[in-house]
């Protein structure tokens, strides 16, 4: 079977909105069905799929998902938002900036873009709307800021990239700190500009701030302390060498359960079964996508697709700048039509060798990949965060995307800075 035919079929199925796991699995088995001499027969692919997900680093993914679900039900995002709002609310664009900061902190717990958008948006969008902000603006802000959840560590896409590229997940987490903060700052700058241009209801905002001040800073700090400590515990155990990312993910599950049950008392024993069930459902679909993507990558290797793409790219570009700009364009497009996980597992073996040849550090290149694909969370037709935010507010995706475009522009500005200033990603690794 020709790689071109396989590629065209794959693209058509994705455009027809066939589930990506089904597409990857079907395309993996197709070459052998067409040509019985092709080496990737059924038993080989099944073994590849099982061995691919039988991985200790990947075990961190369901653990972070479970931790994120517990924290979402435990009201952790609300504690964070109130604490940040106490200090920032009186300033111009204070509450929108508080939303971005909350997304940064919550992303350092969940490692997931959609989970961050859902947990933070469910609580903050009604607050911003009540205080006079445009409801569509608030929804688009949460949708885009939620994408930072996969860049700020711990990050589920970094785990998959580390697996595919055979690089340290811990180093990827460290490298993602400054890029995640940079993206957050760029989003804050546009939020400030929007509020400066369209104005704010200072009377309502001042009343809200006075309401926060009634209980006093010390009480608010004590109420928020355990939530704010979450990312410090999770990341601190990794960076100090106490725990691997997978072990830290397990620690985060027990810590989030402790917070939700005994500190904030939002989760009871009877709720645990429902949380576990929801988490298993979430990971089951992702596990199938992981397995199918690994099988598809094996098929592409046998077809020598990586070498073909390498020759095609090197025939078009001959310097690092042109190469990385082309890669950014490709990844931005891929992020629009494919979920982050299969995109990383399929494209990393193809693009990383080329990136190394052009002198890019594997850690820096991985961060570039993840930032590109994070933009895909808010770009149609896939745009998972758009649909999550739309489900929260019942606002059509078409309206949300119009307000999200400037935020996406700010995200792309951060991407270009991250791309051409490697020290932002590698500063803490030197």
Short mmCIF file of C-alpha atoms in Angstrom, two decimals:
data_model
loop_
_atom_site.label_atom_id
_atom_site.label_comp_id
_atom_site.label_asym_id
_atom_site.label_seq_id
_atom_site.Cartn_x
_atom_site.Cartn_y
_atom_site.Cartn_z
CA UNK A 1 0.00 0.00 0.00
CA UNK A 2 1.38 3.38 -0.97
CA UNK A 3 2.18 5.84 1.87
CA UNK A 4 0.46 8.54 -0.19
CA UNK A 5 -2.78 6.55 -0.35
CA UNK A 6 -2.52 5.82 3.37
CA UNK A 7 -1.96 9.52 4.12
CA UNK A 8 -4.86 10.70 1.94
CA UNK A 9 -7.20 8.12 3.49
CA UNK A 10 -6.10 9.15 6.98
CA UNK A 11 -6.68 12.85 6.22
CA UNK A 12 -10.13 12.24 4.72
CA UNK A 13 -11.28 10.16 7.68
CA UNK A 14 -10.09 12.81 10.14
CA UNK A 15 -11.87 15.53 8.17
CA UNK A 16 -15.05 13.41 8.22
CA UNK A 17 -14.83 13.49 12.04
CA UNK A 18 -14.27 9.75 12.42
CA UNK A 19 -12.93 9.20 15.98
CA UNK A 20 -9.16 9.51 15.91
CA UNK A 21 -8.60 6.23 17.74
CA UNK A 22 -10.67 4.38 15.15
CA UNK A 23 -8.76 6.08 12.32
CA UNK A 24 -5.34 5.23 13.76
CA UNK A 25 -6.28 1.62 14.47
CA UNK A 26 -7.91 1.14 11.08
CA UNK A 27 -4.99 2.66 9.20
CA UNK A 28 -2.57 0.46 11.16
CA UNK A 29 -4.25 -2.76 10.01
CA UNK A 30 -4.96 -1.56 6.45
CA UNK A 31 -1.52 -2.13 4.81
CA UNK A 32 -1.44 -5.83 5.75
CA UNK A 33 -5.03 -6.33 4.61
CA UNK A 34 -4.14 -4.84 1.21
CA UNK A 35 -0.81 -6.65 0.93
CA UNK A 36 -0.42 -9.86 2.96
CA UNK A 37 3.37 -9.61 2.59
CA UNK A 38 3.47 -6.41 4.61
CA UNK A 39 5.05 -7.34 7.98
CA UNK A 40 2.59 -5.61 10.34
CA UNK A 41 -0.01 -8.36 10.65
CA UNK A 42 -2.68 -8.48 13.33
CA UNK A 43 -0.73 -10.31 16.08
CA UNK A 44 2.28 -8.01 15.62
CA UNK A 45 0.18 -4.85 15.91
CA UNK A 46 -1.73 -6.14 18.96
CA UNK A 47 1.57 -6.91 20.71
CA UNK A 48 2.86 -3.43 19.79
CA UNK A 49 -0.30 -1.80 21.16
CA UNK A 50 -0.16 -3.70 24.44
CA UNK A 51 3.56 -3.15 24.98
CA UNK A 52 3.15 0.52 24.10
CA UNK A 53 0.74 1.27 26.94
CA UNK A 54 2.47 -1.10 29.38
CA UNK A 55 4.76 1.72 30.43
CA UNK A 56 5.64 3.07 33.88
CA UNK A 57 5.94 6.73 32.72
CA UNK A 58 2.52 6.58 31.01
CA UNK A 59 1.02 5.37 34.29
CA UNK A 60 1.31 9.00 35.42
CA UNK A 61 -1.43 10.00 32.97
CA UNK A 62 -4.41 8.24 34.62
CA UNK A 63 -3.08 9.29 38.04
CA UNK A 64 -3.00 12.98 37.09
CA UNK A 65 -6.47 12.61 35.54
CA UNK A 66 -7.82 11.10 38.75
CA UNK A 67 -6.14 13.81 40.83
CA UNK A 68 -7.62 16.52 38.58
CA UNK A 69 -11.13 15.06 38.89
CA UNK A 70 -10.87 14.91 42.67
CA UNK A 71 -9.63 18.49 42.86
CA UNK A 72 -12.36 19.70 40.49
CA UNK A 73 -15.04 18.23 42.74
CA UNK A 74 -13.18 19.47 45.80
CA UNK A 75 -13.49 23.12 44.75
CA UNK A 76 -9.73 23.72 44.60
CA UNK A 77 -9.96 26.25 41.74
CA UNK A 78 -12.39 28.39 43.78
CA UNK A 79 -9.91 28.66 46.67
CA UNK A 80 -7.11 29.68 44.31
CA UNK A 81 -9.21 32.25 42.45
CA UNK A 82 -10.40 33.93 45.65
CA UNK A 83 -6.86 34.21 46.97
CA UNK A 84 -5.46 35.76 43.80
CA UNK A 85 -8.47 38.04 43.41
CA UNK A 86 -7.90 39.49 46.88
CA UNK A 87 -4.65 41.06 45.63
CA UNK A 88 -5.37 41.63 41.93
CA UNK A 89 -9.08 42.52 41.77
CA UNK A 90 -8.58 46.27 42.53
CA UNK A 91 -6.23 46.63 39.52
CA UNK A 92 -7.19 47.23 35.89
CA UNK A 93 -8.22 43.84 34.39
CA UNK A 94 -7.61 42.34 37.84
CA UNK A 95 -10.22 39.58 37.65
CA UNK A 96 -9.39 38.41 34.10
CA UNK A 97 -5.73 38.30 35.15
CA UNK A 98 -6.77 36.31 38.23
CA UNK A 99 -8.44 33.80 35.89
CA UNK A 100 -5.18 33.33 33.96
CA UNK A 101 -3.14 32.95 37.16
CA UNK A 102 -5.67 30.40 38.46
CA UNK A 103 -5.36 28.45 35.20
CA UNK A 104 -1.58 28.44 35.62
CA UNK A 105 -1.84 27.06 39.15
CA UNK A 106 -4.61 24.60 38.33
CA UNK A 107 -2.65 23.40 35.29
CA UNK A 108 0.18 22.64 37.71
CA UNK A 109 -2.18 20.15 39.34
CA UNK A 110 -4.21 18.58 36.53
CA UNK A 111 -1.73 18.61 33.60
CA UNK A 112 -4.68 18.85 31.22
CA UNK A 113 -6.01 21.73 29.11
CA UNK A 114 -9.69 20.69 28.97
CA UNK A 115 -9.70 19.81 32.69
CA UNK A 116 -8.27 23.24 33.53
CA UNK A 117 -10.83 25.03 31.34
CA UNK A 118 -13.70 23.03 32.85
CA UNK A 119 -12.69 23.37 36.51
CA UNK A 120 -11.72 27.05 36.38
CA UNK A 121 -14.44 28.08 33.95
CA UNK A 122 -17.29 26.53 35.90
CA UNK A 123 -16.49 28.81 38.83
CA UNK A 124 -15.02 31.98 37.28
CA UNK A 125 -17.27 32.62 34.25
CA UNK A 126 -20.40 33.24 36.41
CA UNK A 127 -18.35 35.54 38.69
CA UNK A 128 -16.96 37.61 35.79
CA UNK A 129 -20.39 37.84 34.15
CA UNK A 130 -22.01 38.94 37.40
CA UNK A 131 -19.40 41.69 37.79
CA UNK A 132 -20.14 43.20 34.37
CA UNK A 133 -17.71 41.50 31.98
CA UNK A 134 -18.95 40.36 28.60
CA UNK A 135 -19.98 36.72 28.97
CA UNK A 136 -18.47 35.69 25.64
CA UNK A 137 -15.20 37.43 26.54
CA UNK A 138 -15.07 35.57 29.87
CA UNK A 139 -15.78 32.26 28.13
CA UNK A 140 -13.08 32.79 25.49
CA UNK A 141 -10.59 33.85 28.17
CA UNK A 142 -11.09 30.60 30.08
CA UNK A 143 -10.98 28.50 26.90
CA UNK A 144 -7.60 29.90 25.81
CA UNK A 145 -6.06 30.20 29.28
CA UNK A 146 -7.03 26.58 29.92
CA UNK A 147 -4.62 25.60 27.14
CA UNK A 148 -1.73 26.70 29.34
CA UNK A 149 -2.57 23.67 31.49
CA UNK A 150 -0.65 21.39 29.11
CA UNK A 151 2.47 23.60 29.07
CA UNK A 152 2.87 24.43 32.74
CA UNK A 153 4.17 21.31 34.52
CA UNK A 154 3.13 18.66 35.25
CA UNK A 155 1.89 18.19 31.70
CA UNK A 156 0.30 15.07 30.26
CA UNK A 157 1.55 15.84 26.70
CA UNK A 158 5.11 16.16 28.07
CA UNK A 159 4.77 12.62 29.43
CA UNK A 160 3.86 11.33 25.98
CA UNK A 161 6.62 13.31 24.28
CA UNK A 162 9.16 12.00 26.80
CA UNK A 163 8.02 8.47 26.02
CA UNK A 164 8.16 8.97 22.24
CA UNK A 165 11.45 10.90 22.24
CA UNK A 166 13.14 8.89 24.99
CA UNK A 167 13.99 12.01 27.00
CA UNK A 168 13.54 12.80 30.69
CA UNK A 169 9.97 13.75 31.60
CA UNK A 170 11.34 15.53 34.67
CA UNK A 171 13.53 17.75 32.47
CA UNK A 172 10.55 18.50 30.24
CA UNK A 173 8.58 19.55 33.30
CA UNK A 174 11.38 21.87 34.40
CA UNK A 175 11.71 23.26 30.87
CA UNK A 176 7.98 24.01 30.70
CA UNK A 177 7.94 26.40 33.67
CA UNK A 178 9.12 29.61 31.96
CA UNK A 179 7.29 28.98 28.65
CA UNK A 180 4.05 28.43 30.59
CA UNK A 181 4.56 31.66 32.53
CA UNK A 182 5.39 33.54 29.31
CA UNK A 183 2.17 32.37 27.67
CA UNK A 184 0.24 33.43 30.76
CA UNK A 185 1.83 36.90 30.67
CA UNK A 186 0.96 37.34 26.98
CA UNK A 187 -2.67 36.43 27.70
CA UNK A 188 -2.72 38.89 30.62
CA UNK A 189 -1.42 41.67 28.39
CA UNK A 190 -4.30 41.24 25.95
CA UNK A 191 -6.82 40.95 28.82
CA UNK A 192 -5.49 44.26 30.15
CA UNK A 193 -5.81 45.87 26.71
CA UNK A 194 -9.39 44.58 26.32
CA UNK A 195 -10.44 45.96 29.71
CA UNK A 196 -8.69 49.27 28.98
CA UNK A 197 -10.53 49.57 25.66
CA UNK A 198 -13.99 48.39 26.76
CA UNK A 199 -13.95 49.53 30.38
CA UNK A 200 -14.99 47.80 33.59
CA UNK A 201 -17.75 48.24 36.15
CA UNK A 202 -15.52 49.55 38.94
CA UNK A 203 -18.44 49.90 41.34
CA UNK A 204 -19.25 46.17 41.16
CA UNK A 205 -15.56 45.24 41.26
CA UNK A 206 -14.91 47.36 44.33
CA UNK A 207 -17.93 45.82 46.06
CA UNK A 208 -16.65 42.34 45.19
CA UNK A 209 -13.21 43.21 46.59
CA UNK A 210 -14.73 44.55 49.79
CA UNK A 211 -16.65 41.30 50.12
CA UNK A 212 -13.40 39.35 49.83
CA UNK A 213 -11.79 41.59 52.45
CA UNK A 214 -14.52 41.01 55.02
CA UNK A 215 -13.04 37.74 56.23
CA UNK A 216 -9.54 39.21 56.32
CA UNK A 217 -6.35 38.22 54.55
CA UNK A 218 -5.26 35.74 57.20
CA UNK A 219 -8.49 33.72 57.05
CA UNK A 220 -8.42 33.77 53.25
CA UNK A 221 -4.79 32.63 53.28
CA UNK A 222 -5.54 29.76 55.65
CA UNK A 223 -8.54 28.77 53.52
CA UNK A 224 -6.43 28.79 50.35
CA UNK A 225 -3.13 27.56 51.79
CA UNK A 226 -3.64 23.85 51.19
CA UNK A 227 -4.83 24.42 47.62
CA UNK A 228 -1.85 26.68 46.84
CA UNK A 229 0.46 24.05 48.32
CA UNK A 230 -0.69 21.43 45.79
CA UNK A 231 1.60 22.34 42.86
CA UNK A 232 4.50 22.90 45.25
CA UNK A 233 4.16 19.37 46.61
CA UNK A 234 3.66 17.77 43.21
CA UNK A 235 6.49 19.59 41.44
CA UNK A 236 8.75 19.79 44.49
CA UNK A 237 8.89 16.02 44.85
CA UNK A 238 9.89 15.72 41.18
CA UNK A 239 12.50 18.48 41.07
CA UNK A 240 14.07 17.47 44.38
CA UNK A 241 14.49 13.90 43.17
CA UNK A 242 12.24 12.49 45.90
CA UNK A 243 9.84 11.00 43.35
CA UNK A 244 9.61 10.29 39.66
CA UNK A 245 6.78 11.97 37.69
CA UNK A 246 4.70 8.80 37.98
CA UNK A 247 5.27 8.56 41.72
CA UNK A 248 4.48 12.28 42.09
CA UNK A 249 1.21 11.66 40.22
CA UNK A 250 0.26 9.02 42.79
CA UNK A 251 1.18 11.43 45.61
CA UNK A 252 -1.07 14.05 44.00
CA UNK A 253 -4.02 11.61 44.07
CA UNK A 254 -3.69 11.00 47.80
CA UNK A 255 -3.05 14.67 48.54
CA UNK A 256 -6.05 15.83 46.50
CA UNK A 257 -8.21 13.21 48.22
CA UNK A 258 -6.99 14.47 51.61
CA UNK A 259 -7.86 18.06 50.68
CA UNK A 260 -11.24 17.29 49.17
CA UNK A 261 -12.38 15.01 52.02
CA UNK A 262 -10.82 16.41 55.19
CA UNK A 263 -9.83 20.05 54.54
CA UNK A 264 -12.56 21.41 52.26
CA UNK A 265 -15.06 18.59 52.88
CA UNK A 266 -16.51 18.73 49.36
CA UNK A 267 -16.04 15.00 48.67
CA UNK A 268 -17.49 12.16 50.76
CA UNK A 269 -16.75 8.44 50.72
CA UNK A 270 -19.84 7.82 48.62
CA UNK A 271 -18.50 10.19 45.92
CA UNK A 272 -15.24 8.30 45.40
CA UNK A 273 -16.79 5.55 43.29
CA UNK A 274 -18.28 8.11 40.88
CA UNK A 275 -14.95 9.95 40.59
CA UNK A 276 -13.08 6.69 39.92
CA UNK A 277 -15.67 5.65 37.32
CA UNK A 278 -15.44 9.00 35.50
CA UNK A 279 -11.63 8.89 35.55
CA UNK A 280 -11.55 5.33 34.17
CA UNK A 281 -13.89 6.34 31.34
CA UNK A 282 -11.68 9.30 30.48
CA UNK A 283 -8.48 7.27 30.46
CA UNK A 284 -9.96 4.27 28.63
CA UNK A 285 -10.51 6.32 25.49
CA UNK A 286 -7.06 7.89 25.78
CA UNK A 287 -5.42 4.48 26.38
CA UNK A 288 -6.96 3.18 23.16
CA UNK A 289 -5.74 6.25 21.27
CA UNK A 290 -2.22 5.77 22.71
CA UNK A 291 -2.15 2.11 21.68
CA UNK A 292 -3.49 2.84 18.19
CA UNK A 293 -1.03 5.72 17.70
CA UNK A 294 1.90 3.50 18.66
CA UNK A 295 0.76 0.83 16.20
CA UNK A 296 0.34 3.44 13.46
CA UNK A 297 3.82 4.79 14.14
CA UNK A 298 5.24 1.27 13.67
CA UNK A 299 3.48 1.01 10.31
CA UNK A 300 4.89 4.37 9.21
CA UNK A 301 8.37 3.19 10.17
CA UNK A 302 8.05 0.05 8.04
CA UNK A 303 6.86 2.23 5.15
CA UNK A 304 9.93 4.47 5.65
CA UNK A 305 7.66 7.48 5.93
CA UNK A 306 10.04 9.33 8.30
CA UNK A 307 12.84 9.12 5.74
CA UNK A 308 10.51 10.26 2.94
CA UNK A 309 9.31 13.26 4.96
CA UNK A 310 12.89 14.09 5.93
CA UNK A 311 13.93 14.17 2.27
CA UNK A 312 10.90 16.29 1.37
CA UNK A 313 11.56 18.84 4.12
CA UNK A 314 15.32 19.08 3.52
CA UNK A 315 14.66 19.62 -0.18
CA UNK A 316 12.51 22.65 0.69
CA UNK A 317 14.44 24.17 3.62
CA UNK A 318 18.16 24.22 4.33
CA UNK A 319 18.49 26.27 7.53
CA UNK A 320 17.18 25.98 11.10
CA UNK A 321 14.97 29.10 10.93
CA UNK A 322 13.09 27.97 7.84
CA UNK A 323 12.80 24.46 9.24
CA UNK A 324 11.30 25.46 12.58
CA UNK A 325 8.88 27.93 10.95
CA UNK A 326 7.70 25.15 8.63
CA UNK A 327 7.33 22.78 11.60
CA UNK A 328 5.30 25.40 13.49
CA UNK A 329 2.93 25.78 10.55
CA UNK A 330 2.57 21.99 10.23
CA UNK A 331 1.94 21.53 13.95
CA UNK A 332 -0.56 24.39 14.12
CA UNK A 333 -2.50 22.74 11.30
CA UNK A 334 -2.25 19.28 12.87
CA UNK A 335 -3.48 20.70 16.19
CA UNK A 336 -6.62 21.91 14.41
CA UNK A 337 -7.62 18.41 13.27
CA UNK A 338 -5.93 15.95 15.65
CA UNK A 339 -5.81 15.53 19.41
CA UNK A 340 -2.54 16.25 21.20
CA UNK A 341 -1.74 12.69 22.25
CA UNK A 342 -1.81 10.94 18.83
CA UNK A 343 -0.15 13.95 17.21
CA UNK A 344 2.81 13.71 19.57
CA UNK A 345 3.12 9.92 19.36
CA UNK A 346 2.94 9.88 15.56
CA UNK A 347 4.92 13.01 14.68
CA UNK A 348 7.73 12.91 17.26
CA UNK A 349 9.58 9.97 15.64
CA UNK A 350 9.29 11.76 12.29
CA UNK A 351 10.21 15.34 13.22
CA UNK A 352 12.63 14.92 16.13
CA UNK A 353 15.52 13.38 14.10
CA UNK A 354 15.22 16.28 11.66
CA UNK A 355 15.19 18.79 14.51
CA UNK A 356 18.36 17.25 15.94
CA UNK A 357 20.04 17.50 12.53
CA UNK A 358 19.23 21.21 12.48
CA UNK A 359 20.71 21.64 15.95
CA UNK A 360 17.58 21.82 18.12
CA UNK A 361 17.74 20.48 21.66
CA UNK A 362 15.18 17.64 22.15
CA UNK A 363 13.77 19.31 25.28
CA UNK A 364 13.36 22.66 23.52
CA UNK A 365 11.81 20.99 20.48
CA UNK A 366 9.37 19.06 22.68
CA UNK A 367 8.19 22.27 24.32
CA UNK A 368 7.73 23.86 20.88
CA UNK A 369 5.62 20.86 19.83
CA UNK A 370 3.42 20.97 22.92
CA UNK A 371 2.89 24.76 22.73
CA UNK A 372 1.84 24.44 19.08
CA UNK A 373 -0.59 21.64 19.85
CA UNK A 374 -1.90 23.53 22.90
CA UNK A 375 -3.10 26.22 20.49
CA UNK A 376 -5.09 23.43 18.83
CA UNK A 377 -7.25 23.28 21.97
CA UNK A 378 -8.86 26.55 20.87
CA UNK A 379 -8.74 26.33 17.07
CA UNK A 380 -11.61 24.74 15.09
CA UNK A 381 -12.65 22.22 14.00
CA UNK A 382 -11.31 20.17 16.95
CA UNK A 383 -10.86 22.94 19.56
CA UNK A 384 -11.66 20.82 22.63
CA UNK A 385 -11.47 23.76 25.03
CA UNK A 386 -13.93 25.69 22.88
CA UNK A 387 -16.49 22.93 23.21
CA UNK A 388 -15.82 22.53 26.94
CA UNK A 389 -16.36 26.25 27.49
CA UNK A 390 -19.38 26.27 25.21
CA UNK A 391 -20.92 23.44 27.25
CA UNK A 392 -20.42 25.49 30.42
CA UNK A 393 -22.14 28.62 29.13
CA UNK A 394 -24.35 27.36 26.24
CA UNK A 395 -22.72 29.98 23.99
CA UNK A 396 -22.20 28.75 20.40
CA UNK A 397 -18.58 27.96 19.51
CA UNK A 398 -18.78 30.39 16.57
CA UNK A 399 -19.30 33.32 18.96
CA UNK A 400 -16.58 32.17 21.35
CA UNK A 401 -13.96 31.85 18.61
CA UNK A 402 -14.46 35.49 17.53
CA UNK A 403 -13.50 36.70 20.99
CA UNK A 404 -10.78 34.04 21.28
CA UNK A 405 -8.86 35.12 18.14
CA UNK A 406 -6.91 37.94 19.87
CA UNK A 407 -6.05 35.59 22.75
CA UNK A 408 -4.86 33.02 20.19
CA UNK A 409 -2.73 35.78 18.64
CA UNK A 410 -1.15 36.41 22.06
CA UNK A 411 -0.53 32.65 22.37
CA UNK A 412 1.22 32.63 18.98
CA UNK A 413 3.41 35.59 19.98
CA UNK A 414 4.54 33.56 22.99
CA UNK A 415 5.12 30.56 20.71
CA UNK A 416 7.44 32.57 18.45
CA UNK A 417 9.42 33.87 21.44
CA UNK A 418 9.72 30.33 22.84
CA UNK A 419 10.79 29.06 19.42
CA UNK A 420 13.57 31.58 18.81
CA UNK A 421 14.78 32.07 22.38
CA UNK A 422 15.80 28.56 23.49
CA UNK A 423 17.03 29.79 26.87
CA UNK A 424 13.41 30.30 27.96
CA UNK A 425 12.98 26.52 27.82
CA UNK A 426 16.49 25.51 28.86
CA UNK A 427 17.41 28.14 31.46
CA UNK A 428 16.66 25.91 34.48
CA UNK A 429 18.45 22.93 32.89
CA UNK A 430 21.88 24.54 32.59
#
